[in-house]
Amino acid sequence: MPSLATGPQCRQGRDHPLNEELRTANEQLQNVNEELTVKLDELTRLNDDIDNLIAASDIGTVFLDLLGRIRRFTPAAARSIALTEADVGRRVFDLKLSLDYPTFDDDLYSVLAGGLPVEQEASVTADGRVMMVRIHPYRRSDQALAGAVVTFVDVTRLTAAERRLQVYINSLPHQVAVVDHDGTICLTNAAWKRFAIENGGRPDRTGVGIDYLDVCKAAGAGGSTIADGLQAVLNGEMASFTHEYPCHAPSEFRWFLMTVSPVEGGIGGAVISHINISARKRVEEELRLAASVFENSGESIVIANAAERIVSVNRAFSEITGFAAEEVIGRTPRALFSDRHDTAFYRNLIDDTLGKGLWRGEVWCRRKGGKLFPVWLTVSLVRDEEGQPANLVALFRDLSDRKAAEQRLLESNAELEQFAYVASHDLREPLRMVASYLGMIERKIGPGIPGDLKEYLGYAVDGARRMDALILDLLEYSRVGRGIPRTRGFALGDVIARARANLKVAIEESGAEIFVVGGDLIAEADADDCLRVLQNLLANAIKYCPSDRQPGISISCKSDGEMITVAVADNGIGIPDNQFDRIFRMFQRLHGRQDYGGGTGIGLAICKKSVERMGGALHVSSIVDVGSTFTFTVPAAVQN
Ligand code: ADP
């Protein structure tokens, strides 16, 4: 540019005021020129920067005017949606973009019409990449809307990573959700969604985009505890938060454990998981129950380990033995042993338990002060998962009171029996006197005795005879309980033969047929008790048969190894089933005094007492007019 100072006006003289003004103006122009040059340099640099930025950026950018015509685009945009220089000036709506974004045109129109920016994930159809497409209004420096800027950010790797993450968390059996710093759900797994549906909950209430803090707060008191915990983790005030809560379904007992773990100290949000811990809770519940039963059981319980050291005792144990738990735990149970049993007895007890899994019996124990007391002891073996002996569990009940009561009962029974024996024995003497004096009176009066007087005397003698029979039966009854039973092995057939011999006359007179099965079985009891029972039952079977019927009786013996069951079946008159209990009571008869050969009604009471003394039981079954079966049990002899 030519300098203003070298113009023709300069020639008019140096001192001319115009010259001065021109010089000043020239200087000012020079300054402006310099400033412009600097600004131009800056602008050029800025332009270069923008060009370089655009070239270097991976973010594809397309600048559009208000009509949607392409003004400019970056190389990344050309790559992303396949634009060429020829597209500049063309309306983007007319181009066939390789972009799977069905609402692109609508969204762009909306932004060009002054709407809000739009963001959308879309795949690029040609090569399957995924782009985050953002349509943003283009505003000039005076804020006037001049078009739109469309950016494309390649999020293919990010989306793939997200998908992989989703697959990973879907494979977790627990319900997992990720929330952002504000507590809004960003990600949930399949179990989370399933749980919401299973519980009738709406997935849209616990799905992505929902404020989980709000969801928790709306869930009542338990929910606000959870909300507080979650908030504390998000605020970085807690390293993590866990909470166990019940969530029972109508048909299911359910408990869950919620865990909240922070992401980047809570700034990045948190990972929430809900784990179903119902199985663990159930086991805990069972354990609590078992512990309560253990502690509050009325029976003493001692648990020892495989090394025979006590590991646990309950309250009843301490109450009965006087030993506090800490005095015995870790020790062997020897402190409880009494010298009434030798070492071999205790060794056998343990060996039996280890071998058979169970031992039961009466044992004498020692209390803390040294006093002995009887107990009923059950020892059982508990094995571990591999089947190895793990624990011995001993349960025992103090029998002291029962033993004392039994002893008292035995003594009073013995006294009563003694009394009955003496009384009945002594009663026979005056009775015999009454009968003999009545006979003497009859003889004294001689053959001229009036008929009615003879009849009265006959009644009196008969009464005395019946009373004698009653006393004899009473004596027999009291004899059953007296003395110690002589227990030994005997063949039942032998006892049956003795009973038949004793009843020889009755059998012959009635023509009774008797069949015996299993007579070779050996019973282990008092043979006299057994004879008494069999003889009474056989006599009744013959006696209670209609006179026009031949008695048919079968005696069958069967053993189950421990007990022998003897059944005496007849074809007699039978017994109504509402009388089954009554016939075993003393002096109870179902017939008139003289019917079926008479009787005192004591026979079956004697049988019952004898059977029970042998350790068995007596029952009857019967059908009226068809026959009766009396069944009793006796211990079988131990087989070697
Ligand atoms: P008793 O034979 O002296 O009357 P028991 O005690 O032996 O006394 O029997 C009680 C009652 O049970 C009998 O009076 C009889 O009514 C009934 N009874 C006993 N055995 C039989 C039987 N085998 N068949 C029918 N009734 C019987």
XYZ file of C-alpha atoms and ligand atoms in Angstrom:
667
model
C 0.000 0.000 0.000
C 1.476 3.476 -0.900
C 2.265 5.671 2.130
C -0.005 8.736 2.632
C 3.085 10.805 3.639
C 4.500 10.622 0.132
C 1.338 12.215 -1.483
C 1.383 15.524 -3.536
C 0.072 17.610 -0.575
C 3.439 17.255 1.147
C 4.924 19.482 -1.299
C 2.898 22.499 -0.038
C 5.348 23.000 2.854
C 6.397 21.324 6.091
C 4.697 23.756 8.346
C 1.308 23.628 6.810
C -1.262 22.479 9.420
C -2.786 20.100 6.918
C 0.531 18.412 6.594
C 0.633 17.953 10.287
C -2.827 16.419 10.309
C -1.941 14.160 7.444
C 1.134 12.974 9.220
C -0.860 12.190 12.320
C -3.524 10.409 10.294
C -0.833 8.538 8.470
C 0.684 7.416 11.735
C -2.708 6.323 12.998
C -3.358 4.415 9.810
C -0.002 2.767 10.126
C -0.926 1.671 13.655
C -4.290 0.331 12.501
C -2.546 -1.453 9.678
C -0.136 -3.072 12.066
C -2.971 -4.115 14.367
C -4.872 -5.529 11.421
C -1.832 -7.510 10.341
C -1.516 -8.923 13.855
C -5.270 -9.739 13.970
C -5.036 -11.328 10.546
C -2.148 -13.472 11.727
C -4.162 -14.464 14.785
C -7.189 -15.246 12.656
C -5.099 -17.319 10.291
C -3.645 -19.202 13.259
C -7.142 -19.708 14.709
C -8.395 -20.938 11.394
C -5.427 -23.293 11.152
C -6.143 -24.488 14.685
C -9.793 -25.181 13.831
C -8.793 -26.916 10.580
C -6.269 -29.053 12.443
C -8.756 -29.737 15.196
C -11.354 -30.814 12.674
C -8.829 -32.989 10.848
C -7.550 -34.550 14.047
C -10.924 -35.073 15.683
C -12.586 -38.438 15.622
C -15.901 -36.733 16.180
C -17.635 -36.439 12.831
C -19.261 -33.026 12.502
C -21.641 -31.688 9.840
C -22.646 -28.011 9.760
C -26.075 -27.360 8.280
C -27.831 -24.089 7.422
C -31.402 -23.295 8.404
C -32.717 -25.210 5.390
C -30.736 -28.273 6.310
C -28.161 -27.756 3.542
C -24.677 -29.059 4.199
C -22.295 -26.168 4.641
C -19.254 -28.028 5.771
C -18.279 -31.391 7.246
C -15.228 -32.917 8.860
C -13.261 -35.873 7.446
C -14.543 -38.030 10.336
C -18.106 -37.200 9.305
C -17.283 -38.147 5.715
C -16.054 -41.507 6.993
C -18.947 -42.013 9.393
C -21.855 -41.470 7.049
C -20.136 -41.576 3.682
C -20.305 -37.859 2.611
C -18.381 -36.445 -0.336
C -17.473 -32.861 -1.354
C -20.307 -33.040 -3.892
C -22.772 -33.174 -1.012
C -21.879 -29.633 0.131
C -24.847 -27.359 -0.565
C -27.294 -30.262 -0.775
C -30.116 -30.662 1.709
C -29.284 -33.426 4.152
C -32.921 -34.603 3.965
C -32.399 -35.461 0.296
C -29.314 -37.569 0.940
C -29.555 -41.247 1.539
C -27.449 -41.428 4.693
C -26.059 -44.808 5.662
C -27.472 -44.374 9.122
C -30.054 -46.496 10.906
C -31.820 -43.556 12.545
C -35.498 -43.589 11.440
C -36.466 -40.322 13.190
C -33.394 -38.370 12.043
C -35.355 -36.036 9.717
C -38.000 -35.278 12.353
C -35.405 -34.629 15.039
C -33.422 -32.333 12.705
C -36.567 -30.394 11.702
C -37.360 -29.931 15.373
C -33.883 -28.528 16.164
C -33.933 -26.266 13.057
C -37.295 -24.992 14.263
C -35.690 -23.909 17.550
C -36.240 -27.130 19.528
C -33.976 -28.684 22.137
C -30.840 -30.659 21.219
C -31.429 -34.368 20.506
C -29.136 -37.306 21.280
C -29.647 -40.765 19.824
C -27.663 -43.973 19.492
C -27.779 -45.282 15.931
C -25.945 -47.895 13.970
C -24.183 -47.150 10.723
C -25.718 -49.598 8.345
C -22.706 -50.131 6.082
C -20.149 -51.427 8.570
C -22.198 -52.008 11.707
C -20.501 -49.331 13.783
C -22.594 -47.627 16.407
C -22.663 -43.832 16.564
C -23.913 -41.473 19.203
C -25.647 -38.886 17.008
C -26.215 -35.465 18.486
C -28.214 -32.716 16.735
C -27.450 -29.356 18.267
C -28.667 -25.882 17.231
C -26.024 -23.683 15.519
C -26.170 -20.173 16.948
C -24.302 -17.123 15.838
C -22.522 -14.875 18.321
C -25.719 -12.791 18.605
C -27.516 -16.013 19.565
C -29.544 -16.041 16.379
C -30.314 -19.578 15.114
C -28.387 -20.174 11.917
C -28.695 -23.902 11.389
C -27.624 -27.089 13.172
C -24.497 -29.020 13.999
C -24.757 -32.788 13.746
C -21.996 -34.739 15.494
C -21.183 -38.435 15.251
C -19.207 -40.090 18.016
C -18.157 -43.658 17.399
C -19.425 -45.614 20.451
C -19.083 -49.060 18.864
C -16.521 -50.273 21.410
C -18.407 -48.678 24.269
C -21.672 -50.345 23.231
C -19.932 -53.692 22.821
C -18.416 -53.294 26.269
C -21.841 -52.391 27.655
C -23.346 -55.441 26.002
C -20.620 -57.646 27.433
C -21.198 -56.112 30.854
C -24.931 -56.804 30.534
C -24.197 -60.445 29.643
C -21.884 -60.739 32.637
C -24.334 -59.298 35.106
C -27.204 -61.264 33.570
C -25.316 -64.447 34.350
C -25.330 -63.562 38.056
C -28.038 -65.398 40.009
C -28.499 -62.426 42.320
C -30.448 -59.328 41.471
C -27.998 -56.604 40.504
C -28.538 -52.958 39.611
C -26.137 -50.079 39.122
C -27.217 -46.619 40.227
C -25.552 -43.284 39.495
C -24.463 -40.775 42.118
C -28.042 -39.493 42.411
C -29.453 -42.964 42.986
C -30.974 -43.293 39.525
C -30.893 -46.819 38.123
C -28.558 -47.039 35.089
C -28.309 -50.790 34.639
C -30.167 -53.862 35.877
C -29.623 -57.550 35.273
C -32.093 -60.240 34.204
C -32.587 -61.532 37.769
C -33.506 -58.003 38.893
C -36.159 -57.708 36.169
C -37.444 -61.240 36.820
C -37.781 -60.573 40.531
C -39.841 -57.434 39.906
C -42.222 -59.403 37.669
C -42.395 -62.450 39.979
C -43.418 -60.238 42.869
C -46.159 -58.564 40.926
C -44.054 -55.402 40.925
C -43.995 -53.197 37.876
C -40.627 -53.367 36.121
C -41.051 -49.682 35.199
C -40.918 -48.887 38.919
C -37.530 -50.512 39.417
C -36.092 -50.258 35.914
C -33.480 -48.040 34.301
C -34.089 -44.337 34.796
C -35.982 -44.748 38.083
C -34.787 -43.003 41.247
C -34.070 -45.990 43.481
C -33.859 -43.793 46.576
C -37.496 -42.823 45.953
C -38.487 -46.475 45.421
C -36.915 -47.406 48.772
C -38.429 -44.497 50.667
C -41.879 -45.466 49.382
C -41.419 -49.005 50.747
C -42.102 -48.149 54.407
C -39.888 -48.265 57.484
C -37.529 -50.992 56.229
C -37.262 -49.148 52.927
C -36.137 -45.905 54.511
C -33.349 -47.766 56.349
C -32.199 -49.015 52.943
C -32.529 -45.530 51.421
C -30.420 -44.063 54.240
C -27.754 -46.739 53.753
C -27.663 -46.211 49.995
C -27.462 -42.448 50.427
C -24.596 -42.820 52.904
C -22.643 -44.983 50.422
C -23.300 -42.516 47.577
C -22.119 -39.674 49.823
C -18.914 -41.578 50.557
C -19.840 -41.775 54.263
C -19.923 -45.585 54.327
C -17.494 -48.031 52.699
C -20.456 -50.338 51.991
C -23.928 -51.089 53.326
C -25.629 -54.416 53.986
C -29.142 -55.105 55.157
C -31.060 -58.358 55.703
C -34.801 -58.176 55.240
C -37.773 -60.560 54.996
C -39.793 -60.628 51.799
C -42.146 -63.570 52.328
C -44.339 -64.739 49.479
C -47.698 -66.371 50.383
C -46.327 -69.844 49.730
C -42.700 -69.204 50.480
C -40.527 -68.122 53.370
C -37.987 -65.675 51.911
C -35.156 -63.549 53.215
C -32.815 -61.325 51.220
C -29.461 -59.698 51.831
C -29.006 -56.316 50.195
C -25.457 -55.107 49.586
C -24.517 -51.642 48.355
C -20.912 -51.172 47.140
C -19.702 -47.753 46.016
C -18.245 -46.997 42.582
C -15.334 -44.542 42.939
C -16.275 -43.800 46.533
C -19.908 -43.115 45.617
C -19.151 -40.378 43.070
C -19.566 -42.904 40.278
C -22.722 -44.304 41.915
C -23.084 -47.730 43.482
C -23.715 -51.381 42.703
C -26.752 -52.808 44.510
C -27.342 -56.516 44.854
C -30.110 -58.502 46.509
C -29.204 -62.106 47.355
C -31.786 -64.688 48.358
C -30.582 -65.978 51.744
C -33.756 -67.933 52.596
C -31.900 -71.261 52.772
C -29.353 -69.817 55.197
C -32.117 -68.185 57.241
C -34.035 -71.464 57.360
C -30.966 -73.269 58.656
C -30.408 -70.481 61.197
C -34.046 -70.761 62.265
C -33.746 -74.537 62.639
C -30.537 -74.092 64.593
C -32.201 -71.537 66.857
C -35.080 -73.957 67.432
C -32.720 -76.857 68.069
C -30.704 -74.694 70.466
C -33.880 -73.740 72.326
C -35.022 -77.372 72.527
C -31.519 -78.351 73.680
C -31.372 -75.676 76.347
C -34.931 -76.004 77.627
C -35.259 -79.773 77.464
C -36.311 -81.394 80.721
C -33.872 -84.201 79.958
C -30.182 -83.722 80.614
C -28.176 -83.609 77.406
C -24.432 -84.075 77.098
C -22.660 -83.900 73.744
C -19.175 -85.340 73.432
C -16.831 -85.271 70.439
C -15.136 -88.233 68.777
C -12.304 -87.964 71.301
C -14.933 -88.496 74.037
C -14.519 -84.972 75.403
C -17.645 -83.083 76.453
C -18.370 -80.200 74.070
C -21.775 -79.094 75.296
C -24.263 -79.640 78.112
C -27.712 -78.137 78.677
C -29.342 -76.457 81.676
C -31.104 -79.625 82.876
C -27.707 -81.337 82.995
C -26.375 -78.722 85.411
C -29.554 -78.808 87.497
C -29.494 -82.599 87.838
C -25.775 -83.236 88.251
C -24.747 -80.004 89.980
C -21.875 -79.527 87.486
C -21.751 -76.120 85.751
C -21.067 -76.272 82.004
C -17.558 -74.814 82.357
C -16.668 -77.505 84.914
C -17.207 -80.331 82.426
C -16.669 -78.909 78.937
C -13.403 -80.165 77.489
C -13.288 -83.044 80.019
C -14.237 -86.694 79.635
C -17.607 -87.762 81.121
C -15.714 -89.811 83.732
C -16.672 -87.434 86.563
C -20.240 -88.702 86.120
C -19.363 -92.399 86.289
C -20.350 -94.355 89.392
C -18.469 -97.256 90.918
C -21.627 -99.372 90.647
C -20.432 -100.129 87.108
C -16.935 -101.265 86.202
C -14.689 -99.900 83.446
C -15.704 -102.733 81.115
C -19.358 -101.653 81.417
C -18.577 -98.113 80.252
C -16.272 -99.394 77.502
C -19.064 -101.694 76.253
C -21.529 -98.833 76.389
C -19.307 -96.686 74.135
C -18.412 -99.602 71.807
C -22.080 -100.562 71.492
C -23.029 -96.998 70.629
C -20.242 -96.752 68.047
C -21.217 -100.122 66.583
C -25.017 -99.979 66.624
C -25.508 -96.213 66.733
C -27.616 -96.375 69.906
C -27.421 -97.540 73.510
C -30.265 -97.498 76.045
C -30.450 -98.602 79.619
C -30.584 -97.827 83.304
C -27.314 -96.507 84.707
C -26.101 -95.112 87.992
C -24.535 -91.667 87.784
C -22.588 -89.504 90.191
C -23.641 -85.981 91.177
C -21.076 -83.249 91.825
C -21.058 -83.959 95.579
C -20.439 -87.667 94.895
C -24.016 -88.854 95.566
C -25.169 -91.602 93.229
C -28.496 -91.502 91.404
C -30.182 -93.769 88.846
C -30.896 -92.492 85.338
C -32.485 -93.799 82.172
C -29.749 -93.170 79.627
C -29.906 -93.027 75.824
C -26.622 -92.560 73.971
C -26.712 -92.019 70.224
C -24.014 -91.607 67.639
C -23.913 -88.705 65.198
C -21.778 -89.163 62.085
C -20.173 -86.438 59.972
C -20.713 -85.956 56.232
C -18.095 -88.620 55.452
C -19.896 -91.071 57.723
C -17.201 -90.919 60.395
C -18.250 -90.825 64.094
C -18.412 -87.159 65.032
C -20.375 -86.885 68.263
C -21.941 -88.911 71.020
C -25.173 -87.452 72.333
C -26.276 -88.674 75.751
C -29.759 -87.959 77.079
C -30.667 -88.920 80.598
C -33.558 -88.615 82.987
C -33.186 -88.764 86.747
C -35.033 -91.866 87.978
C -34.519 -91.180 91.693
C -38.104 -90.046 92.325
C -39.598 -92.782 90.181
C -37.446 -95.416 91.842
C -38.457 -94.184 95.283
C -42.142 -94.211 94.274
C -41.755 -97.689 92.793
C -40.126 -98.860 95.983
C -42.948 -97.391 98.071
C -45.482 -99.060 95.782
C -43.680 -102.379 95.986
C -43.638 -102.174 99.746
C -47.328 -101.290 100.035
C -48.195 -103.988 97.479
C -46.242 -106.526 99.437
C -48.048 -105.436 102.603
C -51.431 -105.679 100.863
C -50.613 -109.076 99.445
C -49.472 -110.243 102.823
C -52.702 -108.932 104.306
C -54.838 -110.597 101.614
C -52.981 -113.842 102.076
C -53.322 -113.862 105.837
C -56.938 -112.666 105.747
C -58.051 -115.221 103.197
C -56.128 -117.962 104.944
C -57.659 -117.110 108.303
C -61.169 -116.741 106.817
C -61.236 -120.353 105.685
C -61.073 -121.681 109.228
C -64.405 -120.146 110.542
C -65.977 -120.962 107.182
C -65.062 -124.583 107.540
C -66.542 -124.434 111.045
C -69.860 -122.974 109.723
C -70.111 -125.708 107.074
C -69.319 -128.537 109.466
C -71.752 -127.318 112.165
C -74.500 -126.984 109.560
C -73.810 -130.627 108.595
C -73.949 -131.606 112.265
C -77.349 -129.851 112.685
C -78.697 -131.734 109.667
C -77.441 -135.035 111.004
C -78.808 -134.291 114.519
C -82.334 -133.663 113.259
C -82.089 -136.869 111.288
C -84.414 -138.217 108.562
C -87.475 -136.400 109.966
C -86.056 -133.006 109.032
C -88.772 -130.759 107.546
C -88.371 -130.172 103.792
C -88.069 -126.395 103.989
C -85.451 -126.587 106.807
C -83.385 -129.070 104.730
C -83.600 -126.665 101.802
C -82.399 -123.699 103.945
C -79.532 -125.723 105.342
C -78.589 -126.680 101.763
C -78.444 -122.984 100.746
C -76.311 -122.150 103.777
C -73.819 -124.956 103.017
C -73.693 -123.939 99.342
C -72.999 -120.327 100.333
C -70.190 -121.440 102.614
C -68.692 -123.567 99.811
C -68.824 -120.687 97.313
C -67.206 -118.391 99.794
C -64.457 -120.976 100.272
C -63.950 -121.109 96.486
C -63.725 -117.316 96.379
C -61.189 -117.260 99.189
C -59.134 -119.923 97.436
C -59.101 -117.855 94.215
C -58.189 -114.749 96.180
C -55.317 -116.666 97.715
C -54.230 -117.722 94.257
C -54.443 -114.112 93.046
C -52.336 -112.831 95.929
C -49.851 -115.640 95.346
C -49.162 -114.375 91.802
C -47.446 -111.243 93.068
C -45.523 -112.929 95.850
C -41.955 -114.082 95.650
C -39.395 -113.445 92.959
C -40.290 -114.978 89.584
C -38.015 -117.858 88.625
C -37.156 -116.847 85.123
C -35.702 -119.563 82.926
C -36.072 -120.998 79.473
C -38.771 -123.612 78.865
C -40.525 -125.099 75.860
C -44.081 -123.811 75.661
C -45.232 -127.281 74.532
C -44.194 -128.677 77.934
C -46.266 -126.130 79.834
C -49.239 -126.715 77.530
C -48.950 -130.462 78.226
C -48.949 -129.792 82.002
C -52.068 -127.630 81.674
C -53.804 -130.357 79.659
C -52.888 -132.953 82.285
C -54.293 -130.777 85.074
C -57.543 -130.393 83.093
C -57.713 -134.056 82.042
C -61.193 -134.693 83.517
C -62.789 -131.552 81.992
C -61.228 -132.318 78.605
C -62.484 -135.876 78.614
C -65.967 -134.981 79.833
C -66.418 -132.256 77.212
C -64.706 -134.246 74.423
C -62.630 -131.130 73.627
C -60.210 -131.339 70.683
C -56.983 -129.371 71.248
C -54.437 -128.495 68.535
C -51.019 -127.058 69.320
C -48.732 -125.209 66.895
C -45.246 -123.869 67.728
C -44.962 -125.719 71.033
C -41.212 -126.096 70.491
C -40.598 -122.386 70.975
C -38.593 -121.580 74.078
C -39.867 -118.832 76.350
C -37.744 -117.081 78.953
C -40.073 -116.500 81.936
C -41.430 -118.079 85.096
C -42.900 -121.397 83.922
C -45.433 -121.466 86.816
C -46.793 -118.047 85.800
C -47.104 -119.296 82.230
C -48.806 -122.528 83.369
C -51.322 -120.555 85.441
C -52.251 -118.463 82.387
C -52.507 -121.328 79.921
C -54.497 -123.500 82.331
C -57.034 -120.718 83.048
C -57.481 -119.878 79.358
C -57.814 -123.541 78.396
C -60.347 -124.160 81.211
C -62.430 -121.164 80.067
C -62.275 -122.298 76.425
C -63.770 -125.645 77.474
C -66.210 -124.135 79.966
C -67.700 -121.369 77.797
C -68.881 -123.608 74.980
C -72.550 -124.361 74.224
C -73.494 -127.790 75.621
C -74.505 -129.063 72.159
C -71.095 -128.170 70.615
C -67.831 -130.095 70.825
C -65.158 -127.685 72.017
C -62.424 -127.161 69.384
C -59.381 -125.297 70.737
C -56.164 -124.266 69.018
C -53.069 -123.029 70.827
C -50.577 -121.419 68.467
C -47.196 -119.933 69.418
C -45.252 -117.535 67.183
C -41.994 -115.722 67.854
C -40.683 -112.405 66.482
C -37.290 -113.071 68.040
C -37.938 -110.895 71.064
C -41.397 -111.984 72.209
C -43.516 -115.085 71.686
C -47.213 -114.555 71.020
C -49.455 -117.357 72.288
C -53.056 -117.407 70.993
C -55.709 -119.621 72.575
C -58.701 -119.732 70.207
C -62.006 -121.507 70.866
C -65.343 -122.064 69.122
C -67.366 -121.116 72.204
C -70.139 -118.664 73.029
C -67.998 -115.593 72.388
C -67.943 -112.271 74.272
C -69.676 -109.005 73.277
C -66.968 -106.504 72.422
C -68.241 -103.932 74.932
C -67.323 -106.454 77.670
C -63.692 -106.968 76.634
C -62.340 -104.706 79.404
C -64.708 -105.871 82.104
C -63.843 -109.589 81.990
C -60.270 -108.881 83.150
C -61.467 -107.187 86.363
C -61.825 -109.038 89.690
C -65.135 -110.897 90.376
C -66.575 -109.952 86.978
C -68.719 -112.640 85.299
C -70.995 -112.212 82.339
C -73.378 -115.013 83.411
C -75.575 -116.269 86.216
C -73.896 -117.852 89.228
C -74.621 -121.424 88.165
C -74.311 -121.016 84.378
C -71.446 -122.696 82.529
C -70.366 -124.602 85.622
C -70.186 -121.481 87.830
C -67.063 -119.529 88.699
C -65.689 -116.696 90.833
C -64.741 -114.201 88.082
C -61.110 -114.042 89.191
C -59.463 -116.358 86.618
C -58.782 -113.723 83.927
C -57.620 -111.166 86.537
C -55.061 -113.779 87.650
C -54.051 -114.366 84.009
C -53.539 -110.638 83.400
C -51.420 -110.214 86.516
C -49.309 -113.273 85.633
C -48.736 -112.170 82.019
C -47.691 -108.689 83.119
C -45.325 -110.193 85.659
C -43.697 -112.061 82.756
C -43.266 -108.756 80.902
C -46.028 -109.388 78.354
C -49.611 -108.287 77.665
C -52.970 -110.083 77.439
C -55.740 -109.225 74.943
C -58.966 -110.711 73.705
C -60.832 -110.661 70.411
C -64.158 -112.392 69.993
C -67.321 -112.814 67.940
C -70.485 -113.762 69.830
C -71.509 -117.361 69.125
C -68.472 -117.944 66.898
C -65.619 -118.024 69.390
C -62.949 -116.097 71.289
C -59.187 -115.749 70.993
C -57.114 -114.816 74.021
C -53.605 -113.691 73.065
C -50.694 -113.137 75.406
C -46.980 -112.471 74.973
C -43.972 -113.850 76.839
C -40.284 -113.016 76.326
C -38.531 -115.393 73.928
C -35.313 -117.062 75.036
C -32.226 -115.370 73.560
C -30.913 -117.407 70.609
C -27.176 -118.102 70.607
P -64.911 -117.218 85.713
O -64.625 -118.125 84.594
O -64.581 -117.764 87.017
O -66.232 -116.581 85.646
P -62.903 -115.587 84.545
O -62.205 -114.372 85.092
O -62.064 -116.669 84.078
O -63.930 -115.994 85.625
O -63.771 -115.067 83.343
C -64.545 -113.898 83.480
C -65.720 -113.957 82.525
O -65.245 -113.842 81.192
C -66.442 -115.239 82.526
O -67.433 -115.252 83.523
C -67.035 -115.314 81.146
O -68.237 -114.595 81.119
C -66.031 -114.606 80.312
N -65.153 -115.546 79.590
C -63.911 -115.948 79.972
N -63.398 -116.791 79.053
C -64.302 -116.908 78.059
C -64.352 -117.656 76.844
N -63.308 -118.395 76.438
N -65.470 -117.549 76.088
C -66.499 -116.794 76.484
N -66.514 -116.084 77.619
C -65.440 -116.147 78.423
